[in-house]
Short mmCIF file of C-alpha atoms in Angstrom, two decimals:
data_model
loop_
_atom_site.label_atom_id
_atom_site.label_comp_id
_atom_site.label_asym_id
_atom_site.label_seq_id
_atom_site.Cartn_x
_atom_site.Cartn_y
_atom_site.Cartn_z
CA MET A 3 9.80 -6.86 -23.80
CA SER A 4 9.81 -8.11 -20.24
CA ARG A 5 7.74 -11.20 -19.68
CA THR A 6 7.41 -10.56 -15.97
CA ALA A 7 5.72 -7.19 -16.09
CA SER A 8 4.32 -5.66 -12.93
CA LEU A 9 0.96 -7.08 -11.95
CA LEU A 10 -0.21 -3.50 -11.38
CA PRO A 11 -0.44 -1.16 -14.36
CA ARG A 12 2.39 1.34 -14.56
CA GLU A 13 0.45 4.36 -15.68
CA ASP A 14 -2.18 5.88 -13.50
CA ALA A 15 -3.25 9.53 -13.52
CA ARG A 16 -4.21 9.35 -9.85
CA GLU A 17 -0.65 8.46 -8.92
CA GLY A 18 0.64 11.55 -10.73
CA ALA A 19 -1.63 13.73 -8.64
CA LEU A 20 -0.66 11.83 -5.50
CA PHE A 21 3.02 12.27 -6.33
CA PHE A 22 2.51 16.02 -6.47
CA VAL A 23 0.59 16.10 -3.17
CA VAL A 24 3.15 13.96 -1.32
CA CYS A 25 5.97 16.03 -2.79
CA ALA A 26 4.32 19.27 -1.63
CA LEU A 27 3.63 17.86 1.84
CA CYS A 28 7.22 16.66 2.15
CA PHE A 29 8.50 20.04 1.05
CA LEU A 30 6.41 21.78 3.71
CA ALA A 31 7.30 19.22 6.38
CA ALA A 32 11.03 19.33 5.62
CA PHE A 33 10.98 23.12 5.44
CA SER A 34 9.12 23.31 8.75
CA GLY A 35 11.69 20.94 10.21
CA LEU A 36 14.52 23.15 8.98
CA VAL A 37 12.82 26.24 10.42
CA SER A 38 12.32 24.46 13.73
CA ARG A 39 15.94 23.36 13.82
CA ALA A 40 17.12 26.84 12.91
CA ALA A 41 14.97 28.35 15.67
CA TYR A 42 16.56 26.09 18.27
CA ALA A 43 20.01 26.77 16.87
CA ALA A 44 19.41 30.52 17.01
CA ALA A 45 18.10 30.31 20.56
CA GLY A 46 21.11 28.26 21.58
CA ALA A 47 23.48 30.76 20.00
CA TRP A 48 21.77 33.76 21.55
CA THR A 49 21.62 32.36 25.04
CA SER A 50 25.10 30.82 24.98
CA GLU A 51 26.53 34.19 24.03
CA VAL A 52 25.13 35.78 27.15
CA SER A 53 25.14 32.90 29.60
CA GLY A 54 28.04 33.27 32.03
CA GLU A 55 28.28 36.98 31.26
CA LEU A 56 27.39 39.41 34.02
CA THR A 57 27.15 43.14 33.80
CA ILE A 58 27.65 44.85 37.19
CA ARG A 59 26.80 48.50 37.72
CA VAL A 60 28.65 50.07 40.64
CA ARG A 61 26.80 52.73 42.60
CA GLY A 62 29.75 54.58 43.94
CA SER A 63 33.06 56.24 43.06
CA ASP A 64 35.72 55.16 40.60
CA ALA A 65 37.69 53.86 43.59
CA ASP A 66 34.71 51.71 44.59
CA ALA A 67 34.58 50.37 41.06
CA GLN A 68 38.28 49.52 41.02
CA ARG A 69 37.93 47.86 44.45
CA ALA A 70 34.93 45.88 43.19
CA VAL A 71 36.96 44.54 40.24
CA GLY A 72 39.58 43.30 42.67
CA ILE A 73 36.99 41.62 44.91
CA ILE A 74 35.18 40.01 41.99
CA GLY A 75 38.46 38.57 40.70
CA THR A 76 38.84 36.61 43.96
CA VAL A 77 35.42 34.95 43.73
CA SER A 78 35.43 31.27 42.70
CA GLY A 79 34.17 30.70 39.13
CA VAL A 80 35.15 34.11 37.81
CA ALA A 81 37.39 33.97 34.76
CA SER A 82 37.79 37.70 34.25
CA ALA A 83 36.45 41.06 35.43
CA HIS A 84 36.95 44.24 33.48
CA LEU A 85 35.91 47.80 34.30
CA LEU A 86 34.59 49.37 31.12
CA THR A 87 36.40 52.50 30.02
CA ARG A 88 34.43 55.59 29.08
CA ALA A 89 35.08 54.84 25.42
CA GLU A 90 33.70 51.35 25.83
CA SER A 91 30.60 52.65 27.60
CA GLU A 92 30.03 55.21 24.86
CA GLU A 93 30.32 52.43 22.29
CA LEU A 94 27.53 50.55 24.09
CA LEU A 95 25.33 53.65 24.00
CA ARG A 96 26.05 54.47 20.37
CA PRO A 97 22.91 52.65 18.96
CA TRP A 98 20.69 54.91 21.13
CA LEU A 99 22.61 58.17 21.38
CA GLY A 100 24.48 58.24 18.06
CA ALA A 101 28.16 58.59 17.19
CA THR A 102 28.56 62.28 17.81
CA GLY A 103 30.05 61.74 21.23
CA LEU A 104 28.79 62.58 24.71
CA PRO A 105 29.50 65.70 26.72
CA GLU A 106 32.51 65.18 28.99
CA SER A 107 30.41 66.39 31.88
CA LEU A 108 27.85 63.63 31.47
CA GLN A 109 28.36 61.03 34.14
CA LEU A 110 28.23 57.49 32.73
CA PRO A 111 27.42 54.41 34.84
CA ARG A 112 30.44 52.51 36.07
CA LEU A 113 30.08 49.08 34.50
CA ILE A 114 32.09 45.92 35.12
CA ALA A 115 31.94 43.13 32.53
CA VAL A 116 32.43 39.76 34.21
CA ASP A 117 33.01 36.41 32.53
CA ALA A 118 32.12 33.69 34.99
CA THR A 119 30.28 30.43 35.48
CA ILE A 120 26.50 30.66 35.46
CA ASP A 121 26.16 30.12 39.23
CA ALA A 122 28.82 32.70 40.22
CA GLY A 123 26.42 35.64 40.38
CA GLU A 124 25.22 35.00 43.93
CA ALA A 125 28.77 34.61 45.28
CA ILE A 126 29.83 37.86 43.61
CA ALA A 127 26.82 39.70 45.05
CA ALA A 128 27.58 38.33 48.53
CA ALA A 129 31.28 39.28 48.34
CA LEU A 130 30.54 42.85 47.20
CA LYS A 131 27.83 43.29 49.81
CA ALA A 132 30.21 42.11 52.53
CA SER A 133 32.69 44.74 51.33
CA GLY A 134 30.05 47.46 51.53
CA ILE A 135 29.95 48.16 47.81
CA ASN A 136 26.49 48.91 46.42
CA VAL A 137 25.95 47.26 43.02
CA ILE A 138 23.25 46.12 40.60
CA ILE A 139 23.97 42.77 38.92
CA ASP A 140 22.41 41.88 35.57
CA ASP A 141 22.97 38.24 34.57
CA HIS A 142 20.72 38.55 31.44
CA ALA A 143 18.51 35.73 32.82
CA ALA A 144 15.26 37.48 31.95
CA TRP A 145 16.39 38.17 28.40
CA SER A 146 17.66 34.61 27.96
CA SER A 147 14.44 33.23 29.33
CA ASP A 148 12.35 35.34 26.94
CA ALA A 149 14.54 34.36 24.01
CA ARG A 150 14.33 30.68 24.92
CA ARG A 151 10.56 30.89 25.39
CA ALA A 152 10.12 32.57 22.01
CA THR A 153 12.23 30.02 20.18
CA ASP A 154 10.56 27.17 22.04
CA THR A 155 7.22 28.46 20.80
CA ILE A 156 8.51 28.72 17.23
CA GLY A 157 9.92 25.21 17.50
CA LEU A 158 6.65 23.85 18.89
CA ILE A 159 4.67 25.46 16.08
CA ALA A 160 7.06 24.03 13.51
CA LEU A 161 6.94 20.58 15.11
CA SER A 162 3.14 20.72 15.14
CA ALA A 163 3.20 21.68 11.47
CA VAL A 164 5.48 18.71 10.71
CA LEU A 165 3.18 16.33 12.58
CA LEU A 166 0.06 17.79 10.96
CA LEU A 167 1.62 17.56 7.51
CA GLY A 168 2.73 13.99 8.22
CA ALA A 169 -0.76 12.96 9.32
CA THR A 170 -2.25 14.72 6.29
CA GLY A 171 0.18 12.87 4.05
CA VAL A 172 -0.79 9.51 5.51
CA ALA A 173 -4.49 10.32 5.12
CA VAL A 174 -4.03 11.50 1.53
CA ILE A 175 -2.04 8.40 0.64
CA ALA A 176 -4.62 6.15 2.27
CA PHE A 177 -7.35 7.90 0.31
CA ALA A 178 -5.39 7.63 -2.93
CA THR A 179 -4.59 3.97 -2.27
CA HIS A 180 -8.23 3.29 -1.67
CA ALA A 181 -9.15 5.04 -4.93
CA THR A 182 -6.48 3.09 -6.79
CA LEU A 183 -7.70 -0.08 -5.21
CA LEU A 184 -11.26 0.61 -6.28
CA ALA A 185 -10.06 1.26 -9.81
CA ARG A 186 -8.00 -1.92 -9.71
CA ARG A 187 -10.51 -4.07 -7.92
CA ASP A 188 -10.65 -6.37 -10.93
CA ILE A 189 -6.95 -7.09 -10.55
CA VAL A 190 -7.18 -7.57 -6.81
CA GLU A 191 -10.13 -9.93 -7.16
CA LEU A 192 -8.48 -11.94 -9.90
CA LEU A 193 -5.29 -12.32 -7.88
CA HIS A 194 -7.34 -13.25 -4.83
CA LEU A 195 -9.36 -15.87 -6.72
CA SER A 196 -6.19 -17.22 -8.32
CA GLY A 197 -4.86 -18.12 -4.89
CA ALA A 198 -2.70 -15.12 -4.10
CA LYS A 199 -2.34 -14.61 -0.37
CA ASP A 200 -3.16 -11.25 1.21
CA ASP A 201 0.56 -10.65 1.82
CA PHE A 202 1.27 -11.09 -1.89
CA ILE A 203 -1.43 -8.64 -2.98
CA ALA A 204 -0.67 -6.12 -0.25
CA GLY A 205 3.01 -6.38 -1.19
CA LEU A 206 2.27 -5.25 -4.75
CA PHE A 207 0.63 -2.06 -3.50
CA GLU A 208 3.18 -1.56 -0.73
CA ARG A 209 6.08 -1.62 -3.17
CA ARG A 210 4.28 0.69 -5.58
CA PHE A 211 3.46 3.28 -2.90
CA LEU A 212 6.82 2.93 -1.13
CA MET A 213 8.57 3.95 -4.32
CA LEU A 214 6.10 6.75 -4.91
CA GLY A 215 6.55 8.03 -1.35
CA VAL A 216 10.35 7.86 -1.46
CA GLN A 217 10.60 9.58 -4.84
CA ALA A 218 8.06 12.28 -4.00
CA GLY A 219 9.64 12.73 -0.55
CA ALA A 220 13.13 13.05 -2.05
CA LEU A 221 11.96 15.70 -4.50
CA GLY A 222 10.11 17.56 -1.72
CA ALA A 223 13.22 17.45 0.50
CA LEU A 224 15.37 18.66 -2.37
CA LEU A 225 13.04 21.60 -2.92
CA ALA A 226 13.08 22.37 0.81
CA PHE A 227 16.88 22.35 0.73
CA GLY A 228 16.80 24.70 -2.24
CA ALA A 229 14.42 27.06 -0.47
CA ALA A 230 16.49 27.03 2.73
CA ALA A 231 19.72 27.61 0.80
CA PHE A 232 18.10 30.51 -1.07
CA ILE A 233 16.93 32.12 2.17
CA LEU A 234 20.40 31.72 3.72
CA PHE A 235 21.97 33.25 0.65
CA ALA A 236 19.52 36.14 0.75
CA ILE A 237 20.24 36.78 4.45
CA ARG A 238 23.97 36.79 3.90
CA GLN A 239 23.58 39.21 1.03
CA SER A 240 21.65 41.65 3.27
CA ASP A 241 24.03 41.71 6.26
CA GLY A 242 22.07 44.50 7.89
CA GLN A 243 19.57 41.97 9.20
CA ALA A 244 21.93 39.04 9.75
CA TRP A 245 22.42 39.85 13.45
CA LEU A 246 18.97 38.38 14.02
CA LEU A 247 20.10 34.92 12.90
CA PRO A 248 23.41 34.13 14.55
CA GLN A 249 25.28 31.07 13.28
CA LEU A 250 22.45 30.16 10.89
CA SER A 251 23.71 27.59 8.42
CA LEU A 252 22.89 24.16 7.00
CA SER A 253 24.23 21.55 9.38
CA LEU A 254 24.34 17.79 9.84
CA ALA A 255 20.98 17.99 11.65
CA ASP A 256 19.48 19.66 8.60
CA GLY A 257 20.90 16.89 6.43
CA LEU A 258 19.26 14.38 8.75
CA ILE A 259 15.88 16.14 8.41
CA LEU A 260 16.22 16.24 4.63
CA GLY A 261 17.38 12.61 4.50
CA LEU A 262 14.55 11.43 6.74
CA ALA A 263 11.81 13.13 4.73
CA PRO A 264 11.76 10.62 1.82
CA LEU A 265 12.18 7.67 4.19
CA VAL A 266 9.28 8.79 6.37
CA ALA A 267 7.15 9.56 3.29
CA GLY A 268 7.93 6.12 1.84
CA ALA A 269 7.21 4.34 5.11
CA ALA A 270 3.95 6.27 5.58
CA ALA A 271 2.88 5.49 2.02
CA MET A 272 3.70 1.82 2.46
CA LEU A 273 1.85 1.63 5.77
CA ALA A 274 -1.20 3.41 4.37
CA ALA A 275 -1.24 1.09 1.35
CA ASN A 276 -0.90 -1.99 3.53
CA VAL A 277 -3.75 -1.03 5.84
CA THR A 278 -6.04 0.01 3.00
CA VAL A 279 -5.43 -3.11 0.91
CA ARG A 280 -5.85 -5.48 3.82
CA ARG A 281 -9.07 -3.76 4.84
CA ALA A 282 -10.38 -4.18 1.30
CA LEU A 283 -9.28 -7.81 1.15
CA SER A 284 -10.95 -8.58 4.45
CA GLY A 285 -14.26 -7.91 2.68
CA MET A 286 -13.56 -10.77 0.28
CA VAL A 287 -14.10 -14.42 1.17
CA MET B 1162 -34.71 -34.86 -30.46
CA ALA B 1163 -33.22 -36.31 -27.32
CA THR B 1164 -35.21 -35.86 -24.17
CA ALA B 1165 -33.92 -35.48 -20.64
CA MET B 1166 -35.19 -37.27 -17.61
CA GLU B 1167 -34.90 -35.29 -14.42
CA ILE B 1168 -34.48 -36.61 -10.91
CA PRO B 1169 -34.99 -34.38 -7.87
CA GLN B 1170 -31.66 -33.19 -6.51
CA ARG B 1171 -32.36 -34.22 -2.92
CA ASN B 1172 -31.56 -37.78 -3.92
CA LEU B 1173 -28.66 -36.84 -6.13
CA MET B 1174 -25.79 -37.86 -3.93
CA ALA B 1175 -27.37 -41.22 -3.30
CA ASP B 1176 -27.62 -41.74 -7.06
CA GLN B 1177 -23.98 -41.18 -7.70
CA ASP B 1178 -21.40 -43.90 -7.83
CA ILE B 1179 -20.01 -44.78 -4.47
CA SER B 1180 -16.35 -43.90 -4.37
CA THR B 1181 -13.83 -44.32 -1.65
CA ASP B 1182 -12.32 -40.98 -2.66
CA GLU B 1183 -13.40 -37.82 -0.87
CA PRO B 1184 -15.46 -35.65 -3.23
CA VAL B 1185 -13.44 -32.85 -4.76
CA LEU B 1186 -16.41 -30.54 -4.38
CA ARG B 1187 -19.31 -31.10 -2.05
CA LEU B 1188 -22.29 -28.84 -1.41
CA ASP B 1189 -24.50 -29.87 1.50
CA ARG B 1190 -27.93 -28.27 1.53
CA VAL B 1191 -26.51 -24.99 0.36
CA GLY B 1192 -28.70 -21.94 0.14
CA LEU B 1193 -27.72 -18.47 -0.95
CA SER B 1194 -29.70 -15.27 -0.96
CA TYR B 1195 -28.75 -11.63 -1.30
CA GLY B 1196 -31.67 -10.49 0.85
CA PRO B 1197 -35.07 -11.57 2.19
CA ASP B 1198 -36.66 -11.73 -1.26
CA SER B 1199 -33.71 -12.58 -3.42
CA GLU B 1200 -32.99 -16.25 -2.92
CA VAL B 1201 -30.72 -17.53 -5.67
CA LEU B 1202 -30.07 -21.06 -4.43
CA ALA B 1203 -32.56 -22.81 -2.18
CA ASP B 1204 -31.32 -26.20 -1.06
CA VAL B 1205 -28.53 -27.46 -3.26
CA SER B 1206 -26.57 -30.60 -2.58
CA LEU B 1207 -24.09 -32.18 -4.93
CA ALA B 1208 -20.78 -33.97 -4.88
CA LEU B 1209 -18.17 -34.17 -7.61
CA GLN B 1210 -15.95 -37.21 -7.42
CA PRO B 1211 -12.24 -36.95 -8.29
CA GLY B 1212 -11.64 -37.26 -12.01
CA SER B 1213 -15.29 -36.68 -12.92
CA MET B 1214 -16.52 -34.37 -15.64
CA THR B 1215 -19.82 -32.65 -15.02
CA PHE B 1216 -21.88 -30.17 -16.99
CA LEU B 1217 -24.13 -27.70 -15.24
CA THR B 1218 -27.01 -26.49 -17.36
CA GLY B 1219 -30.08 -24.43 -16.79
CA PRO B 1220 -31.87 -21.33 -17.99
CA SER B 1221 -30.29 -17.90 -17.77
CA GLY B 1222 -30.65 -16.48 -14.29
CA ALA B 1223 -31.06 -19.89 -12.70
CA GLY B 1224 -28.01 -19.34 -10.53
CA LYS B 1225 -25.35 -21.31 -12.41
CA SER B 1226 -22.72 -18.61 -12.04
CA THR B 1227 -23.59 -18.20 -8.37
CA LEU B 1228 -23.17 -21.92 -7.82
CA LEU B 1229 -19.82 -21.79 -9.57
CA ARG B 1230 -18.77 -18.82 -7.44
CA LEU B 1231 -19.49 -20.90 -4.36
CA ALA B 1232 -17.37 -23.66 -5.85
CA TYR B 1233 -14.38 -21.48 -6.59
CA LEU B 1234 -14.66 -19.81 -3.18
CA SER B 1235 -15.73 -16.37 -4.26
CA LEU B 1236 -18.89 -16.48 -2.13
CA ARG B 1237 -19.91 -17.96 1.17
CA PRO B 1238 -23.26 -19.74 1.33
CA THR B 1239 -26.06 -18.26 3.43
CA THR B 1240 -26.94 -21.73 4.67
CA GLY B 1241 -25.38 -25.14 4.29
CA ARG B 1242 -21.79 -26.19 3.82
CA VAL B 1243 -19.29 -26.10 0.98
CA SER B 1244 -16.38 -28.53 1.10
CA VAL B 1245 -13.50 -28.45 -1.35
CA PHE B 1246 -10.94 -31.26 -1.48
CA GLY B 1247 -12.54 -32.65 1.65
CA GLN B 1248 -12.17 -29.48 3.67
CA ASP B 1249 -15.08 -27.53 5.08
CA THR B 1250 -14.35 -24.07 3.71
CA SER B 1251 -16.19 -22.29 6.53
CA ARG B 1252 -13.59 -23.55 8.98
CA LEU B 1253 -10.50 -22.59 7.04
CA ARG B 1254 -8.24 -19.60 7.59
CA ARG B 1255 -7.61 -17.12 4.80
CA ASN B 1256 -4.20 -18.51 3.86
CA ASP B 1257 -5.65 -22.03 3.76
CA LEU B 1258 -8.40 -20.83 1.43
CA ALA B 1259 -5.74 -19.26 -0.79
CA ALA B 1260 -3.94 -22.60 -0.92
CA LEU B 1261 -7.17 -24.31 -1.99
CA ARG B 1262 -7.78 -21.70 -4.69
CA ARG B 1263 -4.38 -22.48 -6.20
CA ARG B 1264 -5.65 -25.98 -6.89
CA ILE B 1265 -8.68 -24.63 -8.73
CA GLY B 1266 -8.59 -23.34 -12.30
CA VAL B 1267 -11.41 -21.00 -13.26
CA VAL B 1268 -12.62 -19.86 -16.66
CA PHE B 1269 -14.71 -16.79 -15.93
CA GLN B 1270 -17.65 -15.97 -18.15
CA GLU B 1271 -16.34 -12.43 -18.58
CA PHE B 1272 -12.75 -13.73 -19.05
CA ARG B 1273 -11.20 -11.36 -16.48
CA LEU B 1274 -7.96 -10.86 -18.35
CA LEU B 1275 -5.60 -8.16 -17.13
CA ASP B 1276 -5.54 -5.49 -19.82
CA HIS B 1277 -2.01 -4.31 -19.15
CA LEU B 1278 -0.50 -7.78 -19.48
CA SER B 1279 0.16 -9.71 -22.69
CA ALA B 1280 -1.59 -12.96 -23.54
CA TYR B 1281 1.54 -14.79 -22.39
CA GLU B 1282 1.64 -12.93 -19.05
CA ASN B 1283 -2.06 -13.48 -18.48
CA VAL B 1284 -1.69 -17.22 -18.97
CA ALA B 1285 1.39 -17.32 -16.74
CA LEU B 1286 -0.36 -15.46 -13.92
CA PRO B 1287 -1.32 -18.50 -11.77
CA LEU B 1288 2.25 -19.80 -12.02
CA ARG B 1289 3.66 -16.44 -10.92
CA ILE B 1290 1.31 -16.48 -7.95
CA MET B 1291 2.60 -19.94 -7.10
CA GLY B 1292 6.07 -18.41 -7.01
CA ARG B 1293 7.50 -20.36 -9.92
CA PRO B 1294 10.41 -18.77 -11.80
CA GLU B 1295 9.65 -17.74 -15.35
CA THR B 1296 12.30 -20.04 -16.80
CA SER B 1297 10.43 -23.05 -15.43
CA TYR B 1298 7.22 -22.36 -17.35
CA ARG B 1299 8.16 -20.24 -20.36
CA LYS B 1300 7.96 -23.11 -22.84
CA ASP B 1301 4.82 -24.64 -21.31
CA VAL B 1302 2.94 -21.35 -21.54
CA ALA B 1303 4.05 -20.74 -25.11
CA ASP B 1304 3.11 -24.31 -26.11
CA LEU B 1305 -0.29 -24.01 -24.46
CA LEU B 1306 -1.05 -20.75 -26.25
CA ASP B 1307 0.05 -22.41 -29.47
CA TRP B 1308 -2.30 -25.28 -28.72
CA VAL B 1309 -5.28 -22.96 -28.41
CA GLY B 1310 -4.34 -21.31 -31.70
CA LEU B 1311 -2.64 -18.21 -30.30
CA GLY B 1312 0.98 -19.11 -30.87
CA ASP B 1313 1.50 -15.94 -32.84
CA ARG B 1314 -0.29 -13.68 -30.33
CA LEU B 1315 1.88 -14.22 -27.27
CA GLU B 1316 2.64 -10.54 -26.82
CA ALA B 1317 -0.82 -9.29 -27.78
CA ARG B 1318 -2.73 -7.24 -25.20
CA PRO B 1319 -6.33 -8.29 -24.50
CA ALA B 1320 -7.60 -5.06 -26.07
CA THR B 1321 -6.32 -6.27 -29.42
CA LEU B 1322 -7.83 -9.76 -29.12
CA SER B 1323 -11.24 -10.82 -30.37
CA GLY B 1324 -13.82 -12.26 -27.97
CA GLY B 1325 -12.94 -15.80 -29.01
CA GLU B 1326 -9.22 -15.16 -28.59
CA LYS B 1327 -9.77 -13.70 -25.14
CA GLN B 1328 -11.77 -16.76 -24.21
CA ARG B 1329 -8.95 -19.03 -25.31
CA VAL B 1330 -6.43 -17.04 -23.29
CA ALA B 1331 -8.75 -17.31 -20.27
CA ILE B 1332 -9.02 -21.07 -20.75
CA ALA B 1333 -5.27 -21.44 -21.14
CA ARG B 1334 -4.79 -19.50 -17.90
CA ALA B 1335 -7.23 -21.78 -16.10
CA VAL B 1336 -5.52 -25.00 -17.16
CA VAL B 1337 -1.85 -23.95 -17.21
CA GLY B 1338 -1.29 -25.01 -13.61
CA LYS B 1339 -2.90 -28.43 -14.19
CA PRO B 1340 -5.46 -27.78 -11.46
CA ASP B 1341 -7.16 -30.50 -9.45
CA LEU B 1342 -10.52 -28.86 -10.10
CA LEU B 1343 -11.40 -26.92 -13.22
CA ILE B 1344 -14.49 -24.71 -13.16
CA ALA B 1345 -15.60 -23.11 -16.40
CA ASP B 1346 -18.48 -20.70 -16.89
CA GLU B 1347 -19.68 -20.84 -20.52
CA PRO B 1348 -16.19 -21.59 -21.81
CA THR B 1349 -17.26 -22.04 -25.43
CA GLY B 1350 -19.73 -19.19 -25.65
CA ASN B 1351 -17.64 -17.00 -27.94
CA VAL B 1352 -15.95 -19.49 -30.25
CA ASP B 1353 -17.09 -21.35 -33.34
CA GLU B 1354 -18.04 -25.00 -33.28
CA ASP B 1355 -14.63 -26.28 -34.34
CA MET B 1356 -12.81 -24.26 -31.68
CA ALA B 1357 -15.41 -25.27 -29.10
CA GLU B 1358 -14.71 -28.90 -29.91
CA ARG B 1359 -10.96 -28.27 -29.70
CA LEU B 1360 -11.27 -26.54 -26.33
CA PHE B 1361 -13.49 -29.28 -25.03
CA ARG B 1362 -10.83 -31.82 -26.05
CA LEU B 1363 -8.40 -29.81 -23.92
CA PHE B 1364 -10.70 -30.17 -20.94
CA ARG B 1365 -11.14 -33.87 -21.68
CA GLU B 1366 -7.37 -34.41 -21.97
CA LEU B 1367 -6.84 -32.68 -18.65
CA ASN B 1368 -9.64 -34.73 -17.13
CA ARG B 1369 -8.29 -38.06 -18.37
CA ARG B 1370 -4.53 -37.56 -18.14
CA VAL B 1371 -4.17 -35.37 -15.08
CA ARG B 1372 -7.44 -36.57 -13.51
CA THR B 1373 -8.62 -33.03 -13.12
CA THR B 1374 -12.21 -32.83 -11.97
CA VAL B 1375 -14.11 -30.64 -14.40
CA LEU B 1376 -17.30 -28.66 -13.82
CA ILE B 1377 -18.58 -26.73 -16.82
CA ALA B 1378 -21.60 -24.43 -16.88
CA THR B 1379 -22.93 -24.17 -20.41
CA HIS B 1380 -25.93 -23.59 -22.62
CA ASP B 1381 -24.31 -25.58 -25.42
CA MET B 1382 -26.47 -28.71 -25.28
CA ALA B 1383 -24.87 -30.10 -28.43
CA LEU B 1384 -21.53 -30.08 -26.65
CA VAL B 1385 -23.10 -31.63 -23.58
CA ARG B 1386 -24.60 -34.48 -25.61
CA ARG B 1387 -21.32 -35.21 -27.35
CA ALA B 1388 -19.41 -35.16 -24.10
CA ARG B 1389 -21.13 -38.11 -22.46
CA ALA B 1390 -20.46 -36.64 -19.02
CA ASP B 1391 -22.61 -36.16 -15.94
CA VAL B 1392 -25.17 -33.44 -16.40
CA LEU B 1393 -26.77 -31.37 -13.65
CA ARG B 1394 -29.60 -28.98 -14.31
CA LEU B 1395 -30.16 -25.96 -12.12
CA ALA B 1396 -33.61 -24.41 -12.04
CA GLN B 1397 -35.57 -22.49 -9.43
CA GLY B 1398 -32.71 -22.69 -6.98
CA MET B 1399 -32.52 -26.48 -7.09
CA VAL B 1400 -30.19 -28.91 -8.81
CA VAL B 1401 -31.41 -32.03 -10.56
CA LYS B 1402 -29.41 -34.70 -12.30
CA VAL B 1403 -30.19 -35.18 -15.96
CA ASN B 1404 -29.86 -38.46 -17.78
CA LEU B 1405 -29.33 -37.83 -21.45
CA PRO B 1406 -29.80 -40.63 -23.96
CA GLU B 1407 -26.63 -41.79 -25.77
CA PRO B 1408 -26.01 -40.04 -29.07
CA ARG B 1409 -27.59 -42.02 -31.86
CA GLY B 1410 -25.26 -44.58 -33.50
CA GLU B 1411 -22.68 -44.50 -30.72
CA ASN B 1412 -21.88 -47.25 -28.25
CA THR B 1413 -21.48 -46.66 -24.58
#
């Protein structure tokens, strides 16, 4: 057997319960972090898809529409301008009007799809106005703004959840450390009276709780990864709903969140143990 | 039956031999109370010279353990001053107090062994705290446990030891670091007469060879008489020096 056994007993039922609590908190925190990251990623994907895209409705004849395409093409910042064919317009209306086709007599709006820089809208409007062509320009700004606001809110809620779970974890660990310390007061006192410095005694508890935090945090992060992977798999299996979550996948940022969880849990556990032990020691001569 | 002559403690320091050495332990008009009506020590003054051996006696509840706790820096006095190795403990920082405690070996009345450690690990504890590598003390610890009759119980946990065996482990732990001051609270209370004599010889050896100053609280007056050491008696919160007659048939 080892003759330099740990000065703190290995087995402690309280630590088993604490391990479970820290693991659960880390799972929730890591999962919230992944949700938050996914929300931002989705918002970025949604808005980047429409940013720089303009849809221009021409109030006039086909000739006006053709003339407008020519004028738009001369504006600085415009990459392309394309007058939608009737078939393309019908395709856009298919989700609302069905696939049975529209009566030939039904007049469809004359739409021009423009791919341009974000600030080109005003120049296009000015050029068309100067040419006497009456148009309505939709740069999707309102939709993008709403989407960004919604995802910002989701992200803020997730971030708040992460912070709340982190603070709860620190408080729980501090409480558990204090309980362990009370149960091990005989050891702490003996070490203290034998000449051990506060750093030495605090170090024993710090190492113990650092390891507990890292291990519990790693397991919690692993479970969060499993849950996220399962949800991704489920979404990809039901492609009917996948359009809601563009480009959703596990990325390097997710790996960073999962990797940080055990480190943060370990650091929080160590800090809580340090503060609690030193506070208890300060009550001794 | 030998009789004791008691001298009021207030003159105690004046009665002691004048030494050029700084007292290892000095209590100056120390009082300690846990509340308005719970005074344990009233006005205690004493000084232990380096290399001295002193017994502290007195009835149960007289405050012997409290006085020892002051000496091994587990308590602060309510009034007065405690100096250890010439240093006023009230003026020291925490790390300096820890350094002083490393020079003090303590045999606690309730042993205070760590249940999850073996007898060997319990004895080696002060050396681990000092930061010494295990290879440097392995043989010393084993030899010391052998000396106190526990050479075959090195790996035994305290739960499997008898009261007397625990006491011997506690004593071995207190002396393993060859402390400058050894404080023992009823160190022979749970062992038979032969083992008590053997343990006392250990204290005496340490006292003579290493010049460890020894302070022992005990009820064992037979041991005290055989020891021919200084005797202090604590009663009603005061300390008095006791002069015991020499054991019959022995020369001084």
